[in-house]
Amino acid sequence: MKGLSGRRVLLTGGASGIGRATAIRLAEEGCRVGILDIDEAGAAATIARCPGGAWFARTDITNRTNVEATVAQFETEIGPIDFLANIAGWERFRNFLDTDTALWDRIIGINLYGPLHLHHVVLPGMVQRGFGRIVNVSSDAGRVGSSGEAVYSACKGGIIAFTKTVAREVARKGITLNVLCPGPTDTPLFDEFKAGTPDGAKVGEAMARAVPLKRIGQPEDYPGTIAFLLSDDAAYITGQTLSVSGGLTMS
Ligand SMILES: NC(=O)c1ccc[n+]([C@@H]2O[C@H](COP(=O)([O-])OP(=O)(O)OC[C@H]3O[C@@H](n4cnc5c(N)ncnc54)[C@H](O)[C@@H]3O)[C@@H](O)[C@H]2O)c1
């Protein structure tokens, strides 16, 4: 794809699932990939599969000081950040009335505050340089809702609205922001969903049947779209939300 080779990308959640597949794909495209994650072993496994390797700093995206230190370290060691991909996420599946505020805090901390911190720390440099591309991984839950995921859906819907707003604010600075919404995808997060659901295996099969393309997603279904939204081919696209979910949601 045009305009990816040699670019520096900071990517959260690269130790697993969609983030891992994206880190590998962007490394294959010639990007210099920096991974932020709390899972060191998972990140090492990702890096082993990245052509040319990747940079990693153990970073808890809910912790502002930690995010600031990592961004500064990356810029010192690798250089200015061209691309940001917010992919890290977390969820525990419960009906809303069975949740408590401690769970809300954790879900909001990772899925909403995490990306907010990354934007707030990384964007000033992009504004100064007059260039940047950001992709935020939300969820179809943020577009159409999802039983057992009320607070997570609120965060994911929030990220969509946040992205549109910031996209307007920084458009004149040469920066684009877009959102990718996966549907149900075969990753540890989805295993957690099945484990937390009575008859989880059957629910998983039923979900696959509900998808027009008749399967749930694989992590490798998304990196091409993320790479496209970061590439020069997408230079005239901003503030958009794209579902990649086998046709499950058509909105
Ligand atoms: N799997 C699905 O069915 C599905 C569906 C829709 C949207 N999504 C979204 O896709 C994204 C990737 O999910 P996935 O399925 O690949 O999940 P995953 O569990 O495989 O990977 C999530 C990664 O985020 C990291 N992470 C969690 N908390 C963190 C923190 N505080 N700081 C830094 N890193 C942290 C984890 O260590 C892990 O490496 C998430 O934003 C998720 O909400 C997933």
PDB file of C-alpha atoms and ligand atoms in Angstrom:
ATOM      1  CA  MET A   1       0.000   0.000   0.000  1.00  0.00           C
ATOM      2  CA  LYS A   2       1.125   3.560  -0.694  1.00  0.00           C
ATOM      3  CA  GLY A   3       2.770   5.628   1.996  1.00  0.00           C
ATOM      4  CA  LEU A   4       3.338   2.998   4.665  1.00  0.00           C
ATOM      5  CA  SER A   5       6.967   2.020   4.219  1.00  0.00           C
ATOM      6  CA  GLY A   6       9.281   3.752   6.693  1.00  0.00           C
ATOM      7  CA  ARG A   7       6.427   5.290   8.691  1.00  0.00           C
ATOM      8  CA  ARG A   8       6.509   5.039  12.466  1.00  0.00           C
ATOM      9  CA  VAL A   9       3.409   3.586  14.065  1.00  0.00           C
ATOM     10  CA  LEU A  10       2.459   3.306  17.700  1.00  0.00           C
ATOM     11  CA  LEU A  11      -0.015   0.515  18.278  1.00  0.00           C
ATOM     12  CA  THR A  12      -1.771  -0.538  21.489  1.00  0.00           C
ATOM     13  CA  GLY A  13      -2.824  -4.112  22.180  1.00  0.00           C
ATOM     14  CA  GLY A  14      -0.189  -5.675  19.939  1.00  0.00           C
ATOM     15  CA  ALA A  15       0.393  -8.668  22.219  1.00  0.00           C
ATOM     16  CA  SER A  16      -2.717 -10.546  21.121  1.00  0.00           C
ATOM     17  CA  GLY A  17      -5.541 -10.986  18.646  1.00  0.00           C
ATOM     18  CA  ILE A  18      -6.299  -8.142  16.245  1.00  0.00           C
ATOM     19  CA  GLY A  19      -3.428  -5.995  17.564  1.00  0.00           C
ATOM     20  CA  ARG A  20      -0.903  -8.776  16.980  1.00  0.00           C
ATOM     21  CA  ALA A  21      -2.131  -9.428  13.429  1.00  0.00           C
ATOM     22  CA  THR A  22      -2.003  -5.685  12.724  1.00  0.00           C
ATOM     23  CA  ALA A  23       1.521  -5.269  14.112  1.00  0.00           C
ATOM     24  CA  ILE A  24       2.748  -8.096  11.887  1.00  0.00           C
ATOM     25  CA  ARG A  25       0.989  -6.693   8.809  1.00  0.00           C
ATOM     26  CA  LEU A  26       2.316  -3.166   9.339  1.00  0.00           C
ATOM     27  CA  ALA A  27       5.832  -4.537   9.830  1.00  0.00           C
ATOM     28  CA  GLU A  28       5.397  -6.468   6.567  1.00  0.00           C
ATOM     29  CA  GLU A  29       4.423  -3.160   4.916  1.00  0.00           C
ATOM     30  CA  GLY A  30       7.739  -1.675   6.077  1.00  0.00           C
ATOM     31  CA  CYS A  31       6.459   0.379   9.016  1.00  0.00           C
ATOM     32  CA  ARG A  32       8.528   0.807  12.148  1.00  0.00           C
ATOM     33  CA  VAL A  33       6.150  -0.639  14.693  1.00  0.00           C
ATOM     34  CA  GLY A  34       5.996   0.303  18.376  1.00  0.00           C
ATOM     35  CA  ILE A  35       3.819  -1.938  20.552  1.00  0.00           C
ATOM     36  CA  LEU A  36       2.244  -0.795  23.825  1.00  0.00           C
ATOM     37  CA  ASP A  37       0.780  -3.582  25.911  1.00  0.00           C
ATOM     38  CA  ILE A  38       0.743  -4.960  29.440  1.00  0.00           C
ATOM     39  CA  ASP A  39       1.483  -8.515  28.243  1.00  0.00           C
ATOM     40  CA  GLU A  40       5.246  -8.821  27.772  1.00  0.00           C
ATOM     41  CA  ALA A  41       5.258 -12.478  26.737  1.00  0.00           C
ATOM     42  CA  GLY A  42       2.521 -11.892  24.182  1.00  0.00           C
ATOM     43  CA  ALA A  43       4.368  -8.891  22.794  1.00  0.00           C
ATOM     44  CA  ALA A  44       7.565 -10.942  22.470  1.00  0.00           C
ATOM     45  CA  ALA A  45       5.639 -13.566  20.476  1.00  0.00           C
ATOM     46  CA  THR A  46       4.310 -10.824  18.183  1.00  0.00           C
ATOM     47  CA  ILE A  47       7.733  -9.275  17.696  1.00  0.00           C
ATOM     48  CA  ALA A  48       9.177 -12.655  16.716  1.00  0.00           C
ATOM     49  CA  ARG A  49       6.730 -12.681  13.786  1.00  0.00           C
ATOM     50  CA  CYS A  50       7.345  -9.086  12.649  1.00  0.00           C
ATOM     51  CA  PRO A  51       9.788  -8.854   9.731  1.00  0.00           C
ATOM     52  CA  GLY A  52      12.554  -6.562  10.973  1.00  0.00           C
ATOM     53  CA  GLY A  53      11.232  -6.862  14.534  1.00  0.00           C
ATOM     54  CA  ALA A  54       9.294  -4.231  16.483  1.00  0.00           C
ATOM     55  CA  TRP A  55       9.755  -1.896  19.414  1.00  0.00           C
ATOM     56  CA  PHE A  56       7.941  -2.621  22.679  1.00  0.00           C
ATOM     57  CA  ALA A  57       7.345  -0.886  25.980  1.00  0.00           C
ATOM     58  CA  ARG A  58       5.236  -2.462  28.698  1.00  0.00           C
ATOM     59  CA  THR A  59       2.545   0.186  29.056  1.00  0.00           C
ATOM     60  CA  ASP A  60      -0.759   0.285  30.883  1.00  0.00           C
ATOM     61  CA  ILE A  61      -2.853   2.591  28.709  1.00  0.00           C
ATOM     62  CA  THR A  62      -5.085   3.490  31.670  1.00  0.00           C
ATOM     63  CA  ASN A  63      -2.095   5.150  33.339  1.00  0.00           C
ATOM     64  CA  ARG A  64      -1.425   8.638  31.979  1.00  0.00           C
ATOM     65  CA  THR A  65       2.113   8.885  33.380  1.00  0.00           C
ATOM     66  CA  ASN A  66       2.984   5.517  31.877  1.00  0.00           C
ATOM     67  CA  VAL A  67       1.614   6.563  28.447  1.00  0.00           C
ATOM     68  CA  GLU A  68       3.542   9.851  28.544  1.00  0.00           C
ATOM     69  CA  ALA A  69       6.807   8.071  29.415  1.00  0.00           C
ATOM     70  CA  THR A  70       6.362   5.470  26.650  1.00  0.00           C
ATOM     71  CA  VAL A  71       5.544   8.023  23.959  1.00  0.00           C
ATOM     72  CA  ALA A  72       8.581  10.102  24.953  1.00  0.00           C
ATOM     73  CA  GLN A  73      10.792   6.993  24.936  1.00  0.00           C
ATOM     74  CA  PHE A  74       9.552   5.926  21.483  1.00  0.00           C
ATOM     75  CA  GLU A  75      10.125   9.384  20.033  1.00  0.00           C
ATOM     76  CA  THR A  76      13.635   9.497  21.484  1.00  0.00           C
ATOM     77  CA  GLU A  77      14.622   6.012  20.346  1.00  0.00           C
ATOM     78  CA  ILE A  78      12.698   5.652  17.064  1.00  0.00           C
ATOM     79  CA  GLY A  79      11.479   9.112  16.086  1.00  0.00           C
ATOM     80  CA  PRO A  80       8.269  11.126  15.634  1.00  0.00           C
ATOM     81  CA  ILE A  81       5.022   9.179  15.471  1.00  0.00           C
ATOM     82  CA  ASP A  82       3.281   9.179  12.068  1.00  0.00           C
ATOM     83  CA  PHE A  83       0.490   6.709  12.815  1.00  0.00           C
ATOM     84  CA  LEU A  84      -1.448   5.726  15.920  1.00  0.00           C
ATOM     85  CA  ALA A  85      -3.608   2.596  16.099  1.00  0.00           C
ATOM     86  CA  ASN A  86      -5.641   2.187  19.286  1.00  0.00           C
ATOM     87  CA  ILE A  87      -6.473  -1.496  19.372  1.00  0.00           C
ATOM     88  CA  ALA A  88      -6.192  -2.600  23.019  1.00  0.00           C
ATOM     89  CA  GLY A  89      -9.490  -3.455  24.629  1.00  0.00           C
ATOM     90  CA  TRP A  90     -10.993  -5.441  27.463  1.00  0.00           C
ATOM     91  CA  GLU A  91     -14.404  -6.724  28.507  1.00  0.00           C
ATOM     92  CA  ARG A  92     -16.237  -8.887  31.045  1.00  0.00           C
ATOM     93  CA  PHE A  93     -19.669  -9.978  29.932  1.00  0.00           C
ATOM     94  CA  ARG A  94     -22.521  -9.343  32.377  1.00  0.00           C
ATOM     95  CA  ASN A  95     -26.025  -7.981  32.139  1.00  0.00           C
ATOM     96  CA  PHE A  96     -25.909  -4.332  33.162  1.00  0.00           C
ATOM     97  CA  LEU A  97     -27.907  -4.885  36.365  1.00  0.00           C
ATOM     98  CA  ASP A  98     -25.334  -7.485  37.483  1.00  0.00           C
ATOM     99  CA  THR A  99     -22.383  -5.104  37.134  1.00  0.00           C
ATOM    100  CA  ASP A 100     -20.847  -2.841  39.757  1.00  0.00           C
ATOM    101  CA  THR A 101     -18.952   0.412  39.598  1.00  0.00           C
ATOM    102  CA  ALA A 102     -15.577  -1.307  40.038  1.00  0.00           C
ATOM    103  CA  LEU A 103     -16.202  -3.197  36.784  1.00  0.00           C
ATOM    104  CA  TRP A 104     -17.405   0.005  35.068  1.00  0.00           C
ATOM    105  CA  ASP A 105     -14.184   1.750  36.109  1.00  0.00           C
ATOM    106  CA  ARG A 106     -12.020  -1.002  34.631  1.00  0.00           C
ATOM    107  CA  ILE A 107     -13.978  -1.202  31.365  1.00  0.00           C
ATOM    108  CA  ILE A 108     -14.025   2.593  30.967  1.00  0.00           C
ATOM    109  CA  GLY A 109     -10.366   2.858  31.983  1.00  0.00           C
ATOM    110  CA  ILE A 110      -9.158   0.527  29.243  1.00  0.00           C
ATOM    111  CA  ASN A 111     -11.657   1.129  26.434  1.00  0.00           C
ATOM    112  CA  LEU A 112     -12.252   4.871  26.803  1.00  0.00           C
ATOM    113  CA  TYR A 113      -9.601   6.534  28.974  1.00  0.00           C
ATOM    114  CA  GLY A 114      -6.838   4.471  27.323  1.00  0.00           C
ATOM    115  CA  PRO A 115      -7.442   5.816  23.797  1.00  0.00           C
ATOM    116  CA  LEU A 116      -8.119   9.316  25.209  1.00  0.00           C
ATOM    117  CA  HIS A 117      -4.690   9.326  26.881  1.00  0.00           C
ATOM    118  CA  LEU A 118      -3.000   8.167  23.662  1.00  0.00           C
ATOM    119  CA  HIS A 119      -4.685  10.868  21.588  1.00  0.00           C
ATOM    120  CA  HIS A 120      -3.935  13.580  24.134  1.00  0.00           C
ATOM    121  CA  VAL A 121      -0.253  12.666  24.325  1.00  0.00           C
ATOM    122  CA  VAL A 122       0.442  11.811  20.666  1.00  0.00           C
ATOM    123  CA  LEU A 123      -1.685  14.398  18.813  1.00  0.00           C
ATOM    124  CA  PRO A 124       0.265  17.556  19.785  1.00  0.00           C
ATOM    125  CA  GLY A 125       3.325  16.253  17.916  1.00  0.00           C
ATOM    126  CA  MET A 126       1.219  15.377  14.876  1.00  0.00           C
ATOM    127  CA  VAL A 127      -0.352  18.841  14.917  1.00  0.00           C
ATOM    128  CA  GLN A 128       3.079  20.445  15.145  1.00  0.00           C
ATOM    129  CA  ARG A 129       4.393  18.387  12.199  1.00  0.00           C
ATOM    130  CA  GLY A 130       1.201  18.818  10.142  1.00  0.00           C
ATOM    131  CA  PHE A 131       0.757  15.102   9.535  1.00  0.00           C
ATOM    132  CA  GLY A 132      -0.776  12.101  11.244  1.00  0.00           C
ATOM    133  CA  ARG A 133      -3.175   9.223  10.776  1.00  0.00           C
ATOM    134  CA  ILE A 134      -5.121   7.527  13.531  1.00  0.00           C
ATOM    135  CA  VAL A 135      -7.256   4.403  13.466  1.00  0.00           C
ATOM    136  CA  ASN A 136      -9.369   3.543  16.483  1.00  0.00           C
ATOM    137  CA  VAL A 137     -10.706   0.032  16.881  1.00  0.00           C
ATOM    138  CA  SER A 138     -14.208   0.262  18.284  1.00  0.00           C
ATOM    139  CA  SER A 139     -16.847  -2.463  17.897  1.00  0.00           C
ATOM    140  CA  ASP A 140     -20.160  -3.053  16.240  1.00  0.00           C
ATOM    141  CA  ALA A 141     -21.400  -3.079  19.861  1.00  0.00           C
ATOM    142  CA  GLY A 142     -20.812   0.676  19.769  1.00  0.00           C
ATOM    143  CA  ARG A 143     -23.066   1.031  16.715  1.00  0.00           C
ATOM    144  CA  VAL A 144     -25.928  -1.348  17.374  1.00  0.00           C
ATOM    145  CA  GLY A 145     -25.529  -2.435  21.041  1.00  0.00           C
ATOM    146  CA  SER A 146     -24.784  -5.899  22.377  1.00  0.00           C
ATOM    147  CA  SER A 147     -26.442  -7.778  25.251  1.00  0.00           C
ATOM    148  CA  GLY A 148     -24.125  -8.212  28.237  1.00  0.00           C
ATOM    149  CA  GLU A 149     -21.910  -5.351  27.094  1.00  0.00           C
ATOM    150  CA  ALA A 150     -23.680  -2.164  28.154  1.00  0.00           C
ATOM    151  CA  VAL A 151     -20.717  -0.240  29.570  1.00  0.00           C
ATOM    152  CA  TYR A 152     -18.314  -1.576  26.939  1.00  0.00           C
ATOM    153  CA  SER A 153     -20.812  -0.518  24.234  1.00  0.00           C
ATOM    154  CA  ALA A 154     -21.001   2.945  25.819  1.00  0.00           C
ATOM    155  CA  CYS A 155     -17.192   3.192  25.556  1.00  0.00           C
ATOM    156  CA  LYS A 156     -17.107   1.921  21.993  1.00  0.00           C
ATOM    157  CA  GLY A 157     -19.930   4.262  20.927  1.00  0.00           C
ATOM    158  CA  GLY A 158     -18.071   7.021  22.745  1.00  0.00           C
ATOM    159  CA  ILE A 159     -14.930   6.317  20.745  1.00  0.00           C
ATOM    160  CA  ILE A 160     -16.896   6.663  17.503  1.00  0.00           C
ATOM    161  CA  ALA A 161     -18.275  10.080  18.528  1.00  0.00           C
ATOM    162  CA  PHE A 162     -14.897  11.149  19.927  1.00  0.00           C
ATOM    163  CA  THR A 163     -13.149  10.195  16.684  1.00  0.00           C
ATOM    164  CA  LYS A 164     -15.608  12.208  14.563  1.00  0.00           C
ATOM    165  CA  THR A 165     -15.181  15.236  16.801  1.00  0.00           C
ATOM    166  CA  VAL A 166     -11.392  15.195  16.929  1.00  0.00           C
ATOM    167  CA  ALA A 167     -11.293  14.459  13.185  1.00  0.00           C
ATOM    168  CA  ARG A 168     -13.101  17.787  12.677  1.00  0.00           C
ATOM    169  CA  GLU A 169     -10.822  19.610  15.111  1.00  0.00           C
ATOM    170  CA  VAL A 170      -7.528  18.541  13.518  1.00  0.00           C
ATOM    171  CA  ALA A 171      -8.496  18.122   9.847  1.00  0.00           C
ATOM    172  CA  ARG A 172      -6.766  21.376   8.880  1.00  0.00           C
ATOM    173  CA  LYS A 173      -3.561  20.079  10.472  1.00  0.00           C
ATOM    174  CA  GLY A 174      -3.217  17.222   7.975  1.00  0.00           C
ATOM    175  CA  ILE A 175      -4.425  14.579  10.416  1.00  0.00           C
ATOM    176  CA  THR A 176      -7.072  11.948   9.728  1.00  0.00           C
ATOM    177  CA  LEU A 177      -8.919   9.786  12.237  1.00  0.00           C
ATOM    178  CA  ASN A 178     -11.151   6.843  11.394  1.00  0.00           C
ATOM    179  CA  VAL A 179     -12.819   3.975  13.213  1.00  0.00           C
ATOM    180  CA  LEU A 180     -12.846   0.279  12.470  1.00  0.00           C
ATOM    181  CA  CYS A 181     -15.642  -1.776  14.031  1.00  0.00           C
ATOM    182  CA  PRO A 182     -14.987  -5.502  14.147  1.00  0.00           C
ATOM    183  CA  GLY A 183     -17.786  -7.972  14.710  1.00  0.00           C
ATOM    184  CA  PRO A 184     -17.366 -11.119  16.842  1.00  0.00           C
ATOM    185  CA  THR A 185     -13.807 -12.333  16.291  1.00  0.00           C
ATOM    186  CA  ASP A 186     -11.920 -15.437  17.314  1.00  0.00           C
ATOM    187  CA  THR A 187      -9.510 -13.970  19.894  1.00  0.00           C
ATOM    188  CA  PRO A 188      -8.966 -14.397  23.669  1.00  0.00           C
ATOM    189  CA  LEU A 189     -11.545 -11.631  24.184  1.00  0.00           C
ATOM    190  CA  PHE A 190     -14.183 -13.700  22.388  1.00  0.00           C
ATOM    191  CA  ASP A 191     -13.159 -16.802  24.393  1.00  0.00           C
ATOM    192  CA  GLU A 192     -13.871 -14.732  27.504  1.00  0.00           C
ATOM    193  CA  PHE A 193     -17.312 -13.913  26.129  1.00  0.00           C
ATOM    194  CA  LYS A 194     -18.081 -17.587  25.489  1.00  0.00           C
ATOM    195  CA  ALA A 195     -16.777 -18.576  28.926  1.00  0.00           C
ATOM    196  CA  GLY A 196     -19.022 -15.996  30.570  1.00  0.00           C
ATOM    197  CA  THR A 197     -22.134 -17.138  28.702  1.00  0.00           C
ATOM    198  CA  PRO A 198     -24.155 -20.234  29.609  1.00  0.00           C
ATOM    199  CA  ASP A 199     -23.692 -22.637  26.674  1.00  0.00           C
ATOM    200  CA  GLY A 200     -20.982 -20.366  25.274  1.00  0.00           C
ATOM    201  CA  ALA A 201     -19.921 -22.759  22.496  1.00  0.00           C
ATOM    202  CA  LYS A 202     -23.465 -22.895  21.151  1.00  0.00           C
ATOM    203  CA  VAL A 203     -23.793 -19.122  21.355  1.00  0.00           C
ATOM    204  CA  GLY A 204     -20.569 -18.840  19.366  1.00  0.00           C
ATOM    205  CA  GLU A 205     -21.956 -21.153  16.681  1.00  0.00           C
ATOM    206  CA  ALA A 206     -25.239 -19.230  16.600  1.00  0.00           C
ATOM    207  CA  MET A 207     -23.358 -15.976  16.156  1.00  0.00           C
ATOM    208  CA  ALA A 208     -21.455 -17.431  13.222  1.00  0.00           C
ATOM    209  CA  ARG A 209     -24.737 -18.500  11.620  1.00  0.00           C
ATOM    210  CA  ALA A 210     -26.114 -14.982  12.038  1.00  0.00           C
ATOM    211  CA  VAL A 211     -23.229 -13.513  10.042  1.00  0.00           C
ATOM    212  CA  PRO A 212     -24.164 -13.248   6.345  1.00  0.00           C
ATOM    213  CA  LEU A 213     -20.678 -14.526   5.428  1.00  0.00           C
ATOM    214  CA  LYS A 214     -21.325 -17.462   7.822  1.00  0.00           C
ATOM    215  CA  ARG A 215     -18.286 -17.286  10.058  1.00  0.00           C
ATOM    216  CA  ILE A 216     -16.990 -15.152  12.862  1.00  0.00           C
ATOM    217  CA  GLY A 217     -13.964 -12.972  12.182  1.00  0.00           C
ATOM    218  CA  GLN A 218     -10.322 -13.976  12.421  1.00  0.00           C
ATOM    219  CA  PRO A 219      -7.671 -11.458  13.597  1.00  0.00           C
ATOM    220  CA  GLU A 220      -6.270 -11.443  10.057  1.00  0.00           C
ATOM    221  CA  ASP A 221      -9.574 -10.055   8.708  1.00  0.00           C
ATOM    222  CA  TYR A 222      -8.721  -6.533   9.970  1.00  0.00           C
ATOM    223  CA  PRO A 223      -5.102  -5.492   9.378  1.00  0.00           C
ATOM    224  CA  GLY A 224      -5.664  -4.838   5.672  1.00  0.00           C
ATOM    225  CA  THR A 225      -8.380  -2.299   6.463  1.00  0.00           C
ATOM    226  CA  ILE A 226      -6.290  -0.687   9.193  1.00  0.00           C
ATOM    227  CA  ALA A 227      -3.280  -0.499   6.863  1.00  0.00           C
ATOM    228  CA  PHE A 228      -5.490   1.063   4.178  1.00  0.00           C
ATOM    229  CA  LEU A 229      -6.851   3.711   6.567  1.00  0.00           C
ATOM    230  CA  LEU A 230      -3.268   4.583   7.548  1.00  0.00           C
ATOM    231  CA  SER A 231      -2.034   4.647   3.946  1.00  0.00           C
ATOM    232  CA  ASP A 232      -1.894   7.482   1.441  1.00  0.00           C
ATOM    233  CA  ASP A 233      -4.754   5.804  -0.427  1.00  0.00           C
ATOM    234  CA  ALA A 234      -7.012   6.916   2.433  1.00  0.00           C
ATOM    235  CA  ALA A 235      -5.660  10.476   2.627  1.00  0.00           C
ATOM    236  CA  TYR A 236      -9.103  11.924   1.776  1.00  0.00           C
ATOM    237  CA  ILE A 237     -11.012   9.791   4.311  1.00  0.00           C
ATOM    238  CA  THR A 238     -11.588  11.110   7.821  1.00  0.00           C
ATOM    239  CA  GLY A 239     -14.190  10.795  10.565  1.00  0.00           C
ATOM    240  CA  GLN A 240     -15.569   7.578   9.108  1.00  0.00           C
ATOM    241  CA  THR A 241     -16.723   4.412  10.835  1.00  0.00           C
ATOM    242  CA  LEU A 242     -16.335   1.146   8.955  1.00  0.00           C
ATOM    243  CA  SER A 243     -17.796  -2.169  10.089  1.00  0.00           C
ATOM    244  CA  VAL A 244     -15.754  -5.198   9.116  1.00  0.00           C
ATOM    245  CA  SER A 245     -18.015  -7.955  10.348  1.00  0.00           C
ATOM    246  CA  GLY A 246     -18.948 -10.285   7.536  1.00  0.00           C
ATOM    247  CA  GLY A 247     -22.075  -8.218   6.876  1.00  0.00           C
ATOM    248  CA  LEU A 248     -23.456  -8.707  10.406  1.00  0.00           C
ATOM    249  CA  THR A 249     -24.207  -5.017  10.693  1.00  0.00           C
ATOM    250  CA  MET A 250     -25.012  -3.050   7.571  1.00  0.00           C
ATOM    251  CA  SER A 251     -25.307   0.563   8.615  1.00  0.00           C
TER     252      SER A 251
HETATM  253  N1  LIG B   1     -12.725 -10.130  19.586  1.00  0.00           N
HETATM  254  C1  LIG B   1     -13.888  -9.587  19.327  1.00  0.00           C
HETATM  255  O1  LIG B   1     -14.904 -10.283  19.180  1.00  0.00           O
HETATM  256  C2  LIG B   1     -13.995  -8.091  19.140  1.00  0.00           C
HETATM  257  C3  LIG B   1     -15.186  -7.590  18.585  1.00  0.00           C
HETATM  258  C4  LIG B   1     -15.309  -6.215  18.415  1.00  0.00           C
HETATM  259  C5  LIG B   1     -14.301  -5.362  18.802  1.00  0.00           C
HETATM  260  N2  LIG B   1     -13.149  -5.879  19.349  1.00  0.00           N
HETATM  261  C6  LIG B   1     -12.109  -4.925  19.738  1.00  0.00           C
HETATM  262  O2  LIG B   1     -10.916  -5.239  19.059  1.00  0.00           O
HETATM  263  C7  LIG B   1      -9.803  -4.813  19.853  1.00  0.00           C
HETATM  264  C8  LIG B   1      -8.825  -5.959  19.984  1.00  0.00           C
HETATM  265  O3  LIG B   1      -9.468  -7.014  20.675  1.00  0.00           O
HETATM  266  P1  LIG B   1      -8.997  -8.532  20.580  1.00  0.00           P
HETATM  267  O4  LIG B   1     -10.219  -9.338  20.362  1.00  0.00           O
HETATM  268  O5  LIG B   1      -7.852  -8.663  19.667  1.00  0.00           O
HETATM  269  O6  LIG B   1      -8.588  -8.750  22.115  1.00  0.00           O
HETATM  270  P2  LIG B   1      -7.363  -9.504  22.790  1.00  0.00           P
HETATM  271  O7  LIG B   1      -7.812  -9.776  24.177  1.00  0.00           O
HETATM  272  O8  LIG B   1      -6.887 -10.630  21.940  1.00  0.00           O
HETATM  273  O9  LIG B   1      -6.225  -8.369  22.792  1.00  0.00           O
HETATM  274  C9  LIG B   1      -6.360  -7.214  23.565  1.00  0.00           C
HETATM  275  C10 LIG B   1      -4.969  -6.722  23.917  1.00  0.00           C
HETATM  276  O10 LIG B   1      -5.118  -5.524  24.696  1.00  0.00           O
HETATM  277  C11 LIG B   1      -4.170  -5.578  25.738  1.00  0.00           C
HETATM  278  N3  LIG B   1      -4.564  -4.744  26.868  1.00  0.00           N
HETATM  279  C12 LIG B   1      -5.607  -4.945  27.721  1.00  0.00           C
HETATM  280  N4  LIG B   1      -5.615  -4.016  28.680  1.00  0.00           N
HETATM  281  C13 LIG B   1      -4.554  -3.204  28.443  1.00  0.00           C
HETATM  282  C14 LIG B   1      -4.030  -2.058  29.094  1.00  0.00           C
HETATM  283  N5  LIG B   1      -4.596  -1.563  30.224  1.00  0.00           N
HETATM  284  N6  LIG B   1      -2.939  -1.454  28.578  1.00  0.00           N
HETATM  285  C15 LIG B   1      -2.343  -1.951  27.465  1.00  0.00           C
HETATM  286  N7  LIG B   1      -2.792  -3.035  26.808  1.00  0.00           N
HETATM  287  C16 LIG B   1      -3.890  -3.661  27.292  1.00  0.00           C
HETATM  288  C17 LIG B   1      -4.123  -7.053  26.132  1.00  0.00           C
HETATM  289  O11 LIG B   1      -2.966  -7.382  26.889  1.00  0.00           O
HETATM  290  C18 LIG B   1      -4.159  -7.715  24.767  1.00  0.00           C
HETATM  291  O12 LIG B   1      -2.881  -7.890  24.229  1.00  0.00           O
HETATM  292  C19 LIG B   1     -10.378  -4.344  21.183  1.00  0.00           C
HETATM  293  O13 LIG B   1     -10.470  -2.935  21.197  1.00  0.00           O
HETATM  294  C20 LIG B   1     -11.753  -4.964  21.214  1.00  0.00           C
HETATM  295  O14 LIG B   1     -12.648  -4.225  22.005  1.00  0.00           O
HETATM  296  C21 LIG B   1     -12.980  -7.226  19.508  1.00  0.00           C
END
